[in-house]
mmCIF file of C-alpha atoms and ligand atoms in Angstrom:
data_model
loop_
_atom_site.group_PDB
_atom_site.id
_atom_site.type_symbol
_atom_site.label_atom_id
_atom_site.label_comp_id
_atom_site.label_asym_id
_atom_site.label_seq_id
_atom_site.Cartn_x
_atom_site.Cartn_y
_atom_site.Cartn_z
ATOM 1 C CA MET A 1 0.000 0.000 0.000
ATOM 2 C CA LYS A 2 1.276 3.468 -0.873
ATOM 3 C CA SER A 3 1.903 5.803 2.005
ATOM 4 C CA ALA A 4 0.288 9.240 1.978
ATOM 5 C CA SER A 5 3.704 10.863 2.115
ATOM 6 C CA LYS A 6 4.833 9.002 -1.016
ATOM 7 C CA ASP A 7 1.718 10.190 -2.794
ATOM 8 C CA GLU A 8 2.322 13.706 -1.583
ATOM 9 C CA ASP A 9 5.904 13.460 -2.896
ATOM 10 C CA LYS A 10 4.478 12.428 -6.234
ATOM 11 C CA LEU A 11 2.312 15.508 -6.273
ATOM 12 C CA GLY A 12 5.372 17.544 -5.369
ATOM 13 C CA GLU A 13 7.270 16.097 -8.358
ATOM 14 C CA LEU A 14 4.505 17.283 -10.629
ATOM 15 C CA ASN A 15 4.936 20.821 -9.374
ATOM 16 C CA LEU A 16 4.428 23.240 -12.203
ATOM 17 C CA GLY A 17 7.528 24.951 -13.449
ATOM 18 C CA GLU A 18 8.046 27.788 -15.885
ATOM 19 C CA GLY A 19 6.434 26.097 -18.904
ATOM 20 C CA PHE A 20 3.068 25.783 -17.271
ATOM 21 C CA ASP A 21 0.261 24.941 -19.736
ATOM 22 C CA THR A 22 -3.229 23.440 -19.749
ATOM 23 C CA GLU A 23 -1.868 19.930 -20.302
ATOM 24 C CA SER A 24 0.380 20.024 -17.259
ATOM 25 C CA GLU A 25 -2.397 21.597 -15.241
ATOM 26 C CA ASN A 26 -4.617 18.709 -16.293
ATOM 27 C CA ARG A 27 -1.978 16.210 -15.244
ATOM 28 C CA VAL A 28 -1.635 17.800 -11.819
ATOM 29 C CA LEU A 29 -5.370 17.872 -11.311
ATOM 30 C CA ARG A 30 -5.698 14.216 -12.330
ATOM 31 C CA ALA A 31 -2.924 13.231 -9.947
ATOM 32 C CA THR A 32 -4.601 15.245 -7.191
ATOM 33 C CA VAL A 33 -7.929 13.534 -7.825
ATOM 34 C CA SER A 34 -6.335 10.083 -7.754
ATOM 35 C CA TYR A 35 -4.424 10.922 -4.546
ATOM 36 C CA LEU A 36 -7.583 12.189 -2.845
ATOM 37 C CA ARG A 37 -9.560 9.163 -4.078
ATOM 38 C CA GLU A 38 -6.969 6.861 -2.511
ATOM 39 C CA GLU A 39 -7.177 8.854 0.739
ATOM 40 C CA VAL A 40 -10.997 8.569 0.779
ATOM 41 C CA ASN A 41 -10.703 4.821 0.137
ATOM 42 C CA LYS A 42 -8.605 4.471 3.263
ATOM 43 C CA PHE A 43 -11.587 5.611 5.337
ATOM 44 C CA LYS A 44 -13.782 2.976 3.703
ATOM 45 C CA ARG A 45 -11.459 0.022 4.262
ATOM 46 C CA ARG A 46 -12.079 -2.241 7.186
ATOM 47 C CA PRO A 47 -9.180 -2.663 9.606
ATOM 48 C CA LEU A 48 -7.254 -5.933 9.476
ATOM 49 C CA VAL A 49 -7.080 -8.237 12.482
ATOM 50 C CA VAL A 50 -3.703 -9.119 13.978
ATOM 51 C CA CYS A 51 -3.474 -12.729 15.170
ATOM 52 C CA ASP A 52 -1.132 -15.718 15.514
ATOM 53 C CA ILE A 53 -0.669 -18.838 13.424
ATOM 54 C CA LYS A 54 -1.161 -21.893 15.591
ATOM 55 C CA LYS A 55 -0.545 -24.546 12.943
ATOM 56 C CA MET A 56 -0.144 -24.865 9.166
ATOM 57 C CA ILE A 57 -2.153 -27.623 7.481
ATOM 58 C CA ASP A 58 -1.014 -27.836 3.847
ATOM 59 C CA ASP A 59 -1.895 -24.458 2.366
ATOM 60 C CA LYS A 60 -4.324 -23.543 5.119
ATOM 61 C CA ALA A 61 -3.645 -22.136 8.562
ATOM 62 C CA ILE A 62 -5.174 -22.501 11.994
ATOM 63 C CA ILE A 63 -5.172 -19.021 13.472
ATOM 64 C CA ARG A 64 -5.966 -17.781 16.948
ATOM 65 C CA LEU A 65 -7.840 -14.486 17.140
ATOM 66 C CA PRO A 66 -7.255 -11.982 19.973
ATOM 67 C CA ASN A 67 -10.578 -13.043 21.539
ATOM 68 C CA GLY A 68 -9.199 -16.584 21.902
ATOM 69 C CA ASN A 69 -11.203 -18.260 19.107
ATOM 70 C CA PHE A 70 -9.519 -20.592 16.601
ATOM 71 C CA PHE A 71 -10.283 -20.737 12.850
ATOM 72 C CA LEU A 72 -9.030 -22.771 9.908
ATOM 73 C CA VAL A 73 -8.487 -20.231 7.140
ATOM 74 C CA ASP A 74 -7.003 -19.688 3.661
ATOM 75 C CA VAL A 75 -3.678 -18.023 2.976
ATOM 76 C CA ILE A 76 -3.119 -15.754 -0.039
ATOM 77 C CA GLY A 77 -0.910 -17.212 -2.769
ATOM 78 C CA THR A 78 2.116 -14.983 -2.200
ATOM 79 C CA LEU A 79 2.489 -16.228 1.382
ATOM 80 C CA LYS A 80 2.213 -19.942 0.623
ATOM 81 C CA GLY A 81 5.169 -21.862 2.042
ATOM 82 C CA LYS A 82 6.343 -18.785 3.955
ATOM 83 C CA LEU A 83 4.370 -19.219 7.167
ATOM 84 C CA SER A 84 4.899 -21.374 10.222
ATOM 85 C CA SER A 85 3.322 -21.719 13.651
ATOM 86 C CA GLY A 86 4.035 -18.825 15.997
ATOM 87 C CA ASP A 87 4.094 -16.207 13.216
ATOM 88 C CA SER A 88 2.086 -13.048 13.731
ATOM 89 C CA VAL A 89 -0.078 -12.281 10.737
ATOM 90 C CA VAL A 90 -2.845 -9.954 9.634
ATOM 91 C CA VAL A 91 -6.114 -11.366 8.386
ATOM 92 C CA GLU A 92 -9.015 -9.870 6.499
ATOM 93 C CA GLN A 93 -11.962 -9.248 8.832
ATOM 94 C CA ARG A 94 -14.734 -11.107 7.060
ATOM 95 C CA SER A 95 -13.089 -14.173 5.471
ATOM 96 C CA LEU A 96 -10.132 -14.229 7.926
ATOM 97 C CA THR A 97 -7.835 -14.998 4.965
ATOM 98 C CA VAL A 98 -4.211 -14.440 5.938
ATOM 99 C CA ILE A 99 -2.978 -11.583 3.790
ATOM 100 C CA ASP A 100 0.310 -10.475 5.332
ATOM 101 C CA LYS A 101 2.974 -11.504 7.778
ATOM 102 C CA LEU A 102 4.274 -9.145 10.470
ATOM 103 C CA ASN A 103 7.963 -8.936 11.157
ATOM 104 C CA GLU A 104 9.405 -9.196 14.674
ATOM 105 C CA LYS A 105 9.590 -5.443 15.160
ATOM 106 C CA ASP A 106 5.959 -4.828 14.198
ATOM 107 C CA LYS A 107 4.513 -7.545 16.348
ATOM 108 C CA ASN A 108 6.221 -6.379 19.534
ATOM 109 C CA PHE A 109 3.818 -3.595 20.317
ATOM 110 C CA GLY A 110 3.738 -3.776 24.019
ATOM 111 C CA VAL A 111 3.192 -1.816 27.107
ATOM 112 C CA GLU A 112 5.851 0.814 26.397
ATOM 113 C CA ASP A 113 4.208 1.653 23.069
ATOM 114 C CA PHE A 114 0.864 2.090 24.717
ATOM 115 C CA VAL A 115 1.514 4.173 27.818
ATOM 116 C CA ILE A 116 3.112 7.600 28.031
ATOM 117 C CA ILE A 117 6.102 7.508 30.322
ATOM 118 C CA GLU A 118 7.551 10.811 31.392
ATOM 119 C CA LYS A 119 9.095 12.807 34.191
ATOM 120 C CA PRO A 120 6.729 15.790 34.190
ATOM 121 C CA LYS A 121 8.028 19.255 34.965
ATOM 122 C CA ILE A 122 4.758 20.945 35.977
ATOM 123 C CA LYS A 123 5.258 23.148 39.029
ATOM 124 C CA TRP A 124 2.618 23.918 41.626
ATOM 125 C CA ASP A 125 2.635 27.600 40.689
ATOM 126 C CA GLU A 126 1.478 26.637 37.184
ATOM 127 C CA ILE A 127 -1.852 25.634 38.681
ATOM 128 C CA GLY A 128 -4.420 28.314 39.429
ATOM 129 C CA GLY A 129 -6.638 27.658 42.460
ATOM 130 C CA LEU A 130 -7.287 24.027 43.498
ATOM 131 C CA LYS A 131 -5.585 24.652 46.848
ATOM 132 C CA ASP A 132 -7.588 22.022 48.766
ATOM 133 C CA GLN A 133 -6.948 19.400 46.083
ATOM 134 C CA ILE A 134 -3.216 20.177 46.138
ATOM 135 C CA ARG A 135 -3.126 19.828 49.933
ATOM 136 C CA ASP A 136 -4.941 16.476 49.724
ATOM 137 C CA LEU A 137 -2.498 15.185 47.128
ATOM 138 C CA HIS A 138 0.435 16.251 49.300
ATOM 139 C CA GLU A 139 -0.950 14.219 52.166
ATOM 140 C CA VAL A 140 -2.026 11.085 50.354
ATOM 141 C CA ILE A 141 0.592 10.769 47.632
ATOM 142 C CA GLU A 142 3.633 12.901 48.356
ATOM 143 C CA LEU A 143 4.039 12.281 52.063
ATOM 144 C CA PRO A 144 3.819 8.454 51.898
ATOM 145 C CA LEU A 145 6.157 8.361 48.882
ATOM 146 C CA LYS A 146 8.735 10.615 50.506
ATOM 147 C CA ASN A 147 8.383 9.503 54.091
ATOM 148 C CA PRO A 148 6.847 6.023 54.459
ATOM 149 C CA GLU A 149 8.565 5.658 57.850
ATOM 150 C CA LEU A 150 6.358 8.370 59.323
ATOM 151 C CA PHE A 151 3.277 6.329 58.450
ATOM 152 C CA ARG A 152 4.781 3.165 59.944
ATOM 153 C CA GLU A 153 5.644 4.994 63.146
ATOM 154 C CA VAL A 154 2.242 6.639 63.507
ATOM 155 C CA GLY A 155 0.574 3.390 62.478
ATOM 156 C CA ILE A 156 -1.761 4.669 59.767
ATOM 157 C CA ILE A 157 -2.182 3.314 56.258
ATOM 158 C CA PRO A 158 -2.153 5.825 53.414
ATOM 159 C CA PRO A 159 -4.455 5.171 50.442
ATOM 160 C CA LYS A 160 -3.051 3.312 47.423
ATOM 161 C CA GLY A 161 -5.296 4.957 44.935
ATOM 162 C CA VAL A 162 -6.763 8.407 44.567
ATOM 163 C CA LEU A 163 -9.612 9.262 42.256
ATOM 164 C CA LEU A 164 -9.789 12.746 40.783
ATOM 165 C CA TYR A 165 -13.269 13.432 39.519
ATOM 166 C CA GLY A 166 -14.990 16.404 37.941
ATOM 167 C CA PRO A 167 -15.828 18.049 34.627
ATOM 168 C CA SER A 168 -13.511 18.093 31.652
ATOM 169 C CA GLY A 169 -10.681 20.634 31.484
ATOM 170 C CA THR A 170 -10.612 21.427 35.190
ATOM 171 C CA GLY A 171 -7.007 20.392 35.817
ATOM 172 C CA LYS A 172 -7.116 16.721 36.846
ATOM 173 C CA THR A 173 -4.260 15.687 34.556
ATOM 174 C CA LEU A 174 -2.374 18.831 35.500
ATOM 175 C CA LEU A 175 -2.614 17.952 39.219
ATOM 176 C CA ALA A 176 -1.489 14.377 38.568
ATOM 177 C CA LYS A 177 1.555 15.583 36.634
ATOM 178 C CA ALA A 178 2.411 18.187 39.254
ATOM 179 C CA ILE A 179 2.393 15.607 42.034
ATOM 180 C CA ALA A 180 4.619 13.320 39.946
ATOM 181 C CA ALA A 181 7.009 16.226 39.376
ATOM 182 C CA SER A 182 7.164 17.206 43.030
ATOM 183 C CA THR A 183 7.867 13.616 44.113
ATOM 184 C CA ASN A 184 10.281 13.054 41.230
ATOM 185 C CA ALA A 185 8.229 10.004 40.311
ATOM 186 C CA THR A 186 7.973 8.461 36.868
ATOM 187 C CA PHE A 187 4.567 9.299 35.442
ATOM 188 C CA ILE A 188 2.943 6.414 33.583
ATOM 189 C CA GLU A 189 -0.204 7.561 31.851
ATOM 190 C CA PHE A 190 -2.790 5.698 29.823
ATOM 191 C CA VAL A 191 -6.343 6.297 28.689
ATOM 192 C CA ALA A 192 -8.612 3.464 29.774
ATOM 193 C CA SER A 193 -10.945 3.765 26.777
ATOM 194 C CA GLU A 194 -8.000 3.124 24.425
ATOM 195 C CA LEU A 195 -7.286 -0.102 26.257
ATOM 196 C CA ASN A 196 -10.607 -1.434 24.991
ATOM 197 C CA GLN A 197 -10.422 0.019 21.508
ATOM 198 C CA LYS A 198 -6.839 -0.703 20.519
ATOM 199 C CA PHE A 199 -5.998 -3.887 22.341
ATOM 200 C CA ILE A 200 -8.994 -6.125 21.925
ATOM 201 C CA GLY A 201 -8.221 -9.357 23.729
ATOM 202 C CA ASP A 202 -5.081 -7.958 25.347
ATOM 203 C CA GLY A 203 -6.503 -5.427 27.825
ATOM 204 C CA ALA A 204 -6.007 -7.555 30.929
ATOM 205 C CA LYS A 205 -2.482 -8.551 29.882
ATOM 206 C CA LEU A 206 -1.608 -4.931 29.272
ATOM 207 C CA VAL A 207 -2.903 -3.837 32.678
ATOM 208 C CA LYS A 208 -0.655 -6.466 34.248
ATOM 209 C CA GLU A 209 2.322 -5.219 32.277
ATOM 210 C CA ILE A 210 1.618 -1.577 33.155
ATOM 211 C CA PHE A 211 1.759 -2.376 36.876
ATOM 212 C CA GLN A 212 4.900 -4.415 36.348
ATOM 213 C CA LEU A 213 6.473 -1.477 34.513
ATOM 214 C CA ALA A 214 5.444 0.879 37.333
ATOM 215 C CA ARG A 215 7.266 -1.325 39.841
ATOM 216 C CA GLU A 216 10.382 -1.377 37.670
ATOM 217 C CA LYS A 217 10.338 2.412 37.341
ATOM 218 C CA ALA A 218 9.409 3.145 40.980
ATOM 219 C CA PRO A 219 8.930 5.611 42.513
ATOM 220 C CA SER A 220 6.131 5.969 40.051
ATOM 221 C CA ILE A 221 2.594 7.160 39.594
ATOM 222 C CA ILE A 222 0.170 5.335 37.333
ATOM 223 C CA PHE A 223 -2.373 7.768 35.931
ATOM 224 C CA ILE A 224 -5.493 6.179 34.454
ATOM 225 C CA ASP A 225 -7.516 8.717 32.517
ATOM 226 C CA GLU A 226 -11.196 8.028 31.679
ATOM 227 C CA LEU A 227 -11.250 5.307 34.331
ATOM 228 C CA ASP A 228 -15.008 4.886 33.778
ATOM 229 C CA ALA A 229 -14.288 3.233 30.400
ATOM 230 C CA ILE A 230 -13.212 0.061 32.214
ATOM 231 C CA ALA A 231 -14.627 0.588 35.694
ATOM 232 C CA ALA A 232 -18.281 1.457 35.014
ATOM 233 C CA GLN A 233 -21.029 -0.680 36.510
ATOM 234 C CA ARG A 234 -22.181 -3.232 33.996
ATOM 235 C CA ILE A 235 -25.727 -4.453 34.094
ATOM 236 C CA ASP A 236 -25.226 -6.756 31.152
ATOM 237 C CA ILE A 237 -22.035 -8.553 30.205
ATOM 238 C CA GLY A 238 -23.486 -10.577 27.385
ATOM 239 C CA THR A 239 -21.320 -9.653 24.400
ATOM 240 C CA SER A 240 -17.704 -10.701 24.008
ATOM 241 C CA GLY A 241 -16.678 -7.016 24.029
ATOM 242 C CA GLU A 242 -18.341 -6.498 27.404
ATOM 243 C CA ARG A 243 -16.752 -9.677 28.788
ATOM 244 C CA GLU A 244 -13.402 -8.410 27.615
ATOM 245 C CA VAL A 245 -13.859 -5.058 29.429
ATOM 246 C CA GLN A 246 -14.910 -6.998 32.511
ATOM 247 C CA ARG A 247 -11.721 -9.102 32.342
ATOM 248 C CA THR A 248 -9.607 -5.949 32.051
ATOM 249 C CA PHE A 249 -11.421 -4.447 35.030
ATOM 250 C CA MET A 250 -10.896 -7.576 37.141
ATOM 251 C CA GLN A 251 -7.215 -7.517 36.316
ATOM 252 C CA LEU A 252 -7.027 -3.861 37.373
ATOM 253 C CA LEU A 253 -8.603 -4.709 40.745
ATOM 254 C CA ALA A 254 -6.265 -7.675 41.192
ATOM 255 C CA GLU A 255 -3.226 -5.521 40.448
ATOM 256 C CA ILE A 256 -4.306 -2.807 42.893
ATOM 257 C CA ASP A 257 -4.986 -5.427 45.568
ATOM 258 C CA GLY A 258 -1.659 -7.066 44.859
ATOM 259 C CA PHE A 259 0.577 -4.362 46.212
ATOM 260 C CA ASN A 260 1.274 -2.751 49.491
ATOM 261 C CA ASN A 261 0.032 0.685 50.598
ATOM 262 C CA LEU A 262 3.546 1.759 51.416
ATOM 263 C CA GLU A 263 5.087 0.589 48.160
ATOM 264 C CA ASN A 264 6.470 3.445 46.131
ATOM 265 C CA VAL A 265 3.900 3.098 43.346
ATOM 266 C CA LYS A 266 0.725 5.170 43.567
ATOM 267 C CA ILE A 267 -2.343 5.029 41.380
ATOM 268 C CA LEU A 268 -4.307 8.057 40.318
ATOM 269 C CA GLY A 269 -7.549 7.686 38.398
ATOM 270 C CA ALA A 270 -9.486 10.430 36.661
ATOM 271 C CA THR A 271 -13.073 10.487 35.510
ATOM 272 C CA ASN A 272 -15.849 12.853 34.489
ATOM 273 C CA ARG A 273 -18.412 10.198 35.415
ATOM 274 C CA VAL A 274 -17.940 9.197 39.033
ATOM 275 C CA ASP A 275 -21.697 8.477 39.157
ATOM 276 C CA ILE A 276 -21.399 5.395 36.943
ATOM 277 C CA LEU A 277 -18.341 3.785 38.566
ATOM 278 C CA ASP A 278 -18.596 0.246 39.858
ATOM 279 C CA GLU A 279 -18.562 0.285 43.667
ATOM 280 C CA ALA A 280 -15.838 -2.363 43.664
ATOM 281 C CA VAL A 281 -13.306 0.158 42.425
ATOM 282 C CA LEU A 282 -14.034 2.557 45.302
ATOM 283 C CA ARG A 283 -13.710 -0.032 48.080
ATOM 284 C CA PRO A 284 -11.103 0.449 50.851
ATOM 285 C CA GLY A 285 -7.663 -0.467 49.592
ATOM 286 C CA ARG A 286 -8.475 0.586 46.026
ATOM 287 C CA PHE A 287 -9.451 4.087 44.903
ATOM 288 C CA ASP A 288 -10.456 4.936 48.427
ATOM 289 C CA ARG A 289 -9.676 8.655 48.405
ATOM 290 C CA LEU A 290 -11.914 10.752 46.220
ATOM 291 C CA ILE A 291 -10.873 14.268 45.319
ATOM 292 C CA GLU A 292 -13.376 16.470 43.539
ATOM 293 C CA VAL A 293 -11.978 18.870 40.939
ATOM 294 C CA ASP A 294 -14.842 21.175 40.110
ATOM 295 C CA MET A 295 -15.232 24.117 37.741
ATOM 296 C CA PRO A 296 -13.194 27.094 39.019
ATOM 297 C CA ASN A 297 -14.916 29.795 41.073
ATOM 298 C CA LEU A 298 -14.356 33.528 40.516
ATOM 299 C CA GLU A 299 -11.158 33.671 42.573
ATOM 300 C CA GLU A 300 -9.770 30.544 40.905
ATOM 301 C CA ARG A 301 -10.542 31.846 37.425
ATOM 302 C CA ARG A 302 -8.595 34.992 38.287
ATOM 303 C CA GLU A 303 -5.615 32.890 39.341
ATOM 304 C CA ILE A 304 -5.807 30.709 36.214
ATOM 305 C CA PHE A 305 -5.778 33.866 34.051
ATOM 306 C CA LYS A 306 -2.678 35.004 35.943
ATOM 307 C CA VAL A 307 -0.937 31.663 35.413
ATOM 308 C CA HIS A 308 -1.538 31.650 31.681
ATOM 309 C CA THR A 309 -0.655 35.306 31.113
ATOM 310 C CA LYS A 310 2.473 35.284 33.261
ATOM 311 C CA ASN A 311 4.822 35.214 30.284
ATOM 312 C CA MET A 312 2.671 37.265 27.953
ATOM 313 C CA ASN A 313 3.692 40.728 26.851
ATOM 314 C CA LYS A 314 0.574 42.589 27.924
ATOM 315 C CA GLU A 315 -0.877 45.955 28.856
ATOM 316 C CA LYS A 316 -2.360 46.513 32.291
ATOM 317 C CA ILE A 317 -5.080 43.878 32.686
ATOM 318 C CA ASP A 318 -8.096 43.933 34.995
ATOM 319 C CA PHE A 319 -8.055 40.267 36.064
ATOM 320 C CA ASP A 320 -11.166 40.671 38.212
ATOM 321 C CA LEU A 321 -13.151 41.720 35.178
ATOM 322 C CA LEU A 322 -11.800 38.837 33.054
ATOM 323 C CA ALA A 323 -12.618 36.309 35.788
ATOM 324 C CA GLU A 324 -16.135 37.686 36.000
ATOM 325 C CA LYS A 325 -16.682 37.637 32.237
ATOM 326 C CA ALA A 326 -15.314 34.075 32.018
ATOM 327 C CA GLY A 327 -17.996 32.774 34.411
ATOM 328 C CA GLU A 328 -18.663 29.030 34.128
ATOM 329 C CA LEU A 329 -15.671 28.387 31.912
ATOM 330 C CA SER A 330 -13.047 25.746 32.767
ATOM 331 C CA GLY A 331 -9.303 26.116 33.194
ATOM 332 C CA ALA A 332 -8.783 24.612 29.742
ATOM 333 C CA GLU A 333 -11.095 27.222 28.245
ATOM 334 C CA ILE A 334 -9.327 30.046 30.099
ATOM 335 C CA HIS A 335 -6.043 28.756 28.670
ATOM 336 C CA ALA A 336 -7.616 28.834 25.194
ATOM 337 C CA ILE A 337 -8.834 32.426 25.819
ATOM 338 C CA CYS A 338 -5.307 33.586 26.675
ATOM 339 C CA THR A 339 -3.873 32.006 23.512
ATOM 340 C CA GLU A 340 -6.685 33.482 21.424
ATOM 341 C CA ALA A 341 -6.102 36.962 22.916
ATOM 342 C CA GLY A 342 -2.467 36.667 21.824
ATOM 343 C CA TYR A 343 -3.619 35.864 18.282
ATOM 344 C CA PHE A 344 -5.844 38.938 18.216
ATOM 345 C CA ALA A 345 -2.784 41.093 18.981
ATOM 346 C CA ILE A 346 -0.661 39.309 16.329
ATOM 347 C CA ARG A 347 -3.359 39.727 13.665
ATOM 348 C CA ASP A 348 -3.419 43.414 14.525
ATOM 349 C CA ASN A 349 0.377 43.697 14.205
ATOM 350 C CA ARG A 350 0.793 44.481 17.878
ATOM 351 C CA LYS A 351 3.388 43.026 20.241
ATOM 352 C CA LYS A 352 1.357 43.737 23.383
ATOM 353 C CA VAL A 353 -1.897 42.018 24.250
ATOM 354 C CA SER A 354 -4.601 44.385 25.466
ATOM 355 C CA GLN A 355 -7.571 44.051 27.774
ATOM 356 C CA ALA A 356 -9.850 44.326 24.725
ATOM 357 C CA ASP A 357 -8.120 41.306 23.137
ATOM 358 C CA PHE A 358 -9.014 39.221 26.181
ATOM 359 C CA ILE A 359 -12.618 40.375 26.145
ATOM 360 C CA LEU A 360 -12.932 39.516 22.447
ATOM 361 C CA ALA A 361 -11.307 36.137 23.086
ATOM 362 C CA ILE A 362 -13.768 35.360 25.898
ATOM 363 C CA GLU A 363 -16.651 36.100 23.523
ATOM 364 C CA LYS A 364 -15.119 33.890 20.858
ATOM 365 C CA ILE A 365 -14.643 30.929 23.210
ATOM 366 C CA ARG A 366 -18.171 31.399 24.555
ATOM 367 C CA ASN A 367 -19.527 31.313 21.002
ATOM 368 C CA PHE A 368 -17.626 28.086 20.356
ATOM 369 C CA GLU A 369 -19.193 26.669 23.504
ATOM 370 C CA GLU A 370 -22.683 27.611 22.362
ATOM 371 C CA GLU A 371 -22.097 26.150 18.878
ATOM 372 C CA ASP A 372 -20.909 22.920 20.502
ATOM 373 C CA LEU A 373 -23.946 22.779 22.727
ATOM 374 C CA LYS A 374 -26.239 23.295 19.739
ATOM 375 C CA MET A 375 -24.484 20.571 17.782
ATOM 376 C CA PHE A 376 -24.150 17.951 20.513
ATOM 377 C CA GLY A 377 -27.006 18.988 22.789
HETATM 378 P P1 ATP B 401 -10.237 15.873 31.022
HETATM 379 O O1 ATP B 401 -11.234 15.387 32.041
HETATM 380 O O2 ATP B 401 -10.914 16.356 29.762
HETATM 381 O O3 ATP B 401 -9.100 14.926 30.780
HETATM 382 P P2 ATP B 401 -8.656 17.445 32.867
HETATM 383 O O4 ATP B 401 -9.500 17.798 34.067
HETATM 384 O O5 ATP B 401 -7.684 16.340 33.025
HETATM 385 O O6 ATP B 401 -9.603 17.233 31.604
HETATM 386 P P3 ATP B 401 -6.393 19.008 32.198
HETATM 387 O O7 ATP B 401 -5.955 18.153 31.048
HETATM 388 O O8 ATP B 401 -5.633 18.879 33.456
HETATM 389 O O9 ATP B 401 -7.927 18.791 32.431
HETATM 390 O O10 ATP B 401 -6.395 20.529 31.755
HETATM 391 C C1 ATP B 401 -6.243 20.929 30.415
HETATM 392 C C2 ATP B 401 -5.506 22.235 30.356
HETATM 393 O O11 ATP B 401 -6.301 23.275 30.934
HETATM 394 C C3 ATP B 401 -4.225 22.240 31.158
HETATM 395 O O12 ATP B 401 -3.139 21.759 30.396
HETATM 396 C C4 ATP B 401 -4.064 23.701 31.513
HETATM 397 O O13 ATP B 401 -3.480 24.424 30.449
HETATM 398 C C5 ATP B 401 -5.496 24.186 31.659
HETATM 399 N N1 ATP B 401 -5.956 24.169 33.076
HETATM 400 C C6 ATP B 401 -6.989 23.470 33.575
HETATM 401 N N2 ATP B 401 -7.149 23.735 34.889
HETATM 402 C C7 ATP B 401 -6.180 24.601 35.218
HETATM 403 C C8 ATP B 401 -5.793 25.241 36.435
HETATM 404 N N3 ATP B 401 -6.451 25.039 37.568
HETATM 405 N N4 ATP B 401 -4.726 26.076 36.402
HETATM 406 C C9 ATP B 401 -4.038 26.297 35.268
HETATM 407 N N5 ATP B 401 -4.356 25.729 34.087
HETATM 408 C C10 ATP B 401 -5.410 24.896 34.053
#
């Protein structure tokens, strides 16, 4: 299959030079149409399934799908005689015909390709407001990681897992990264919904590997975003997809239960939907400390504006007025307002951002919000 970049190169080669005429224009347009057609076709194609060959029987293969089922399938002509048991292959979704073989490098997509591992550099003063949440995180994550002895001496058990919950864009990820930075812990982040979408059949295995990785990289913090994607209550677990999510969830609980409160690995979960979480995940010894991260109040909005304008070249700004006008907007939206205000100044050929730029930017972001609401209800 041609890569988009190769096609783009081809278009580049056809770039019109000096002797531009209708014929060359035609050629370029035809090439453009064929490139775009190929791009559109990519959206129509069904994804291929990655699976393993269990056994070759003459020119047919017994394959094992990620959901554990076995099938006896055909192999395309070009691969005949080139496959053996243990090979990773890709098969067409409907007929399950083997159409390509993966090389060693491609088949080793594992935990390190899936999670984001970093040593964040976010400082506490980059967070506006959220003082109570920061204090809680100091007590339940930082103190036990830095001084486990204190807890042993006093005889109390710190929580293993903390759940940050609240609306989108309110700073949950920011808090998690800041606590990792202040404890110098390795930050291992993954989005739970991706576990289900990208690694069908492998979710539970991956969860196991993530916890293993966290132990190897300790002190570390595992940050599970969109926790509700695997930890929501399930009324019905009839389909194989639902059973798979359930298996992943069970593995998550087993991993959390499997380590000690004073180990130097901490788990932080984040969700916008605490109301739908399965009670099992909130039981003592699991995510047993809940920290609410709500929309910022007036004072907090003022502080968030200050954080995001700290390095901006600006005129005198009335932060109280901005905070008031940005009522009911999140930290993420206030960040977007500050960037947008900067663009207003650039478009106007000015080097300094003015109060009026911020007011215009607030209106613009509010309009976006309203459009979104209209579109998605
Ligand atoms: P989601 O639930 O959608 O994952 P979230 O609560 O994790 O959202 P973050 O990713 O932490 O939100 O925030 C997004 C961005 O919004 C941050 O990178 C930051 O720029 C800005 N932001 C949000 N809250 C604050 C805050 N309290 N102070 C400073 N910046 C903030």
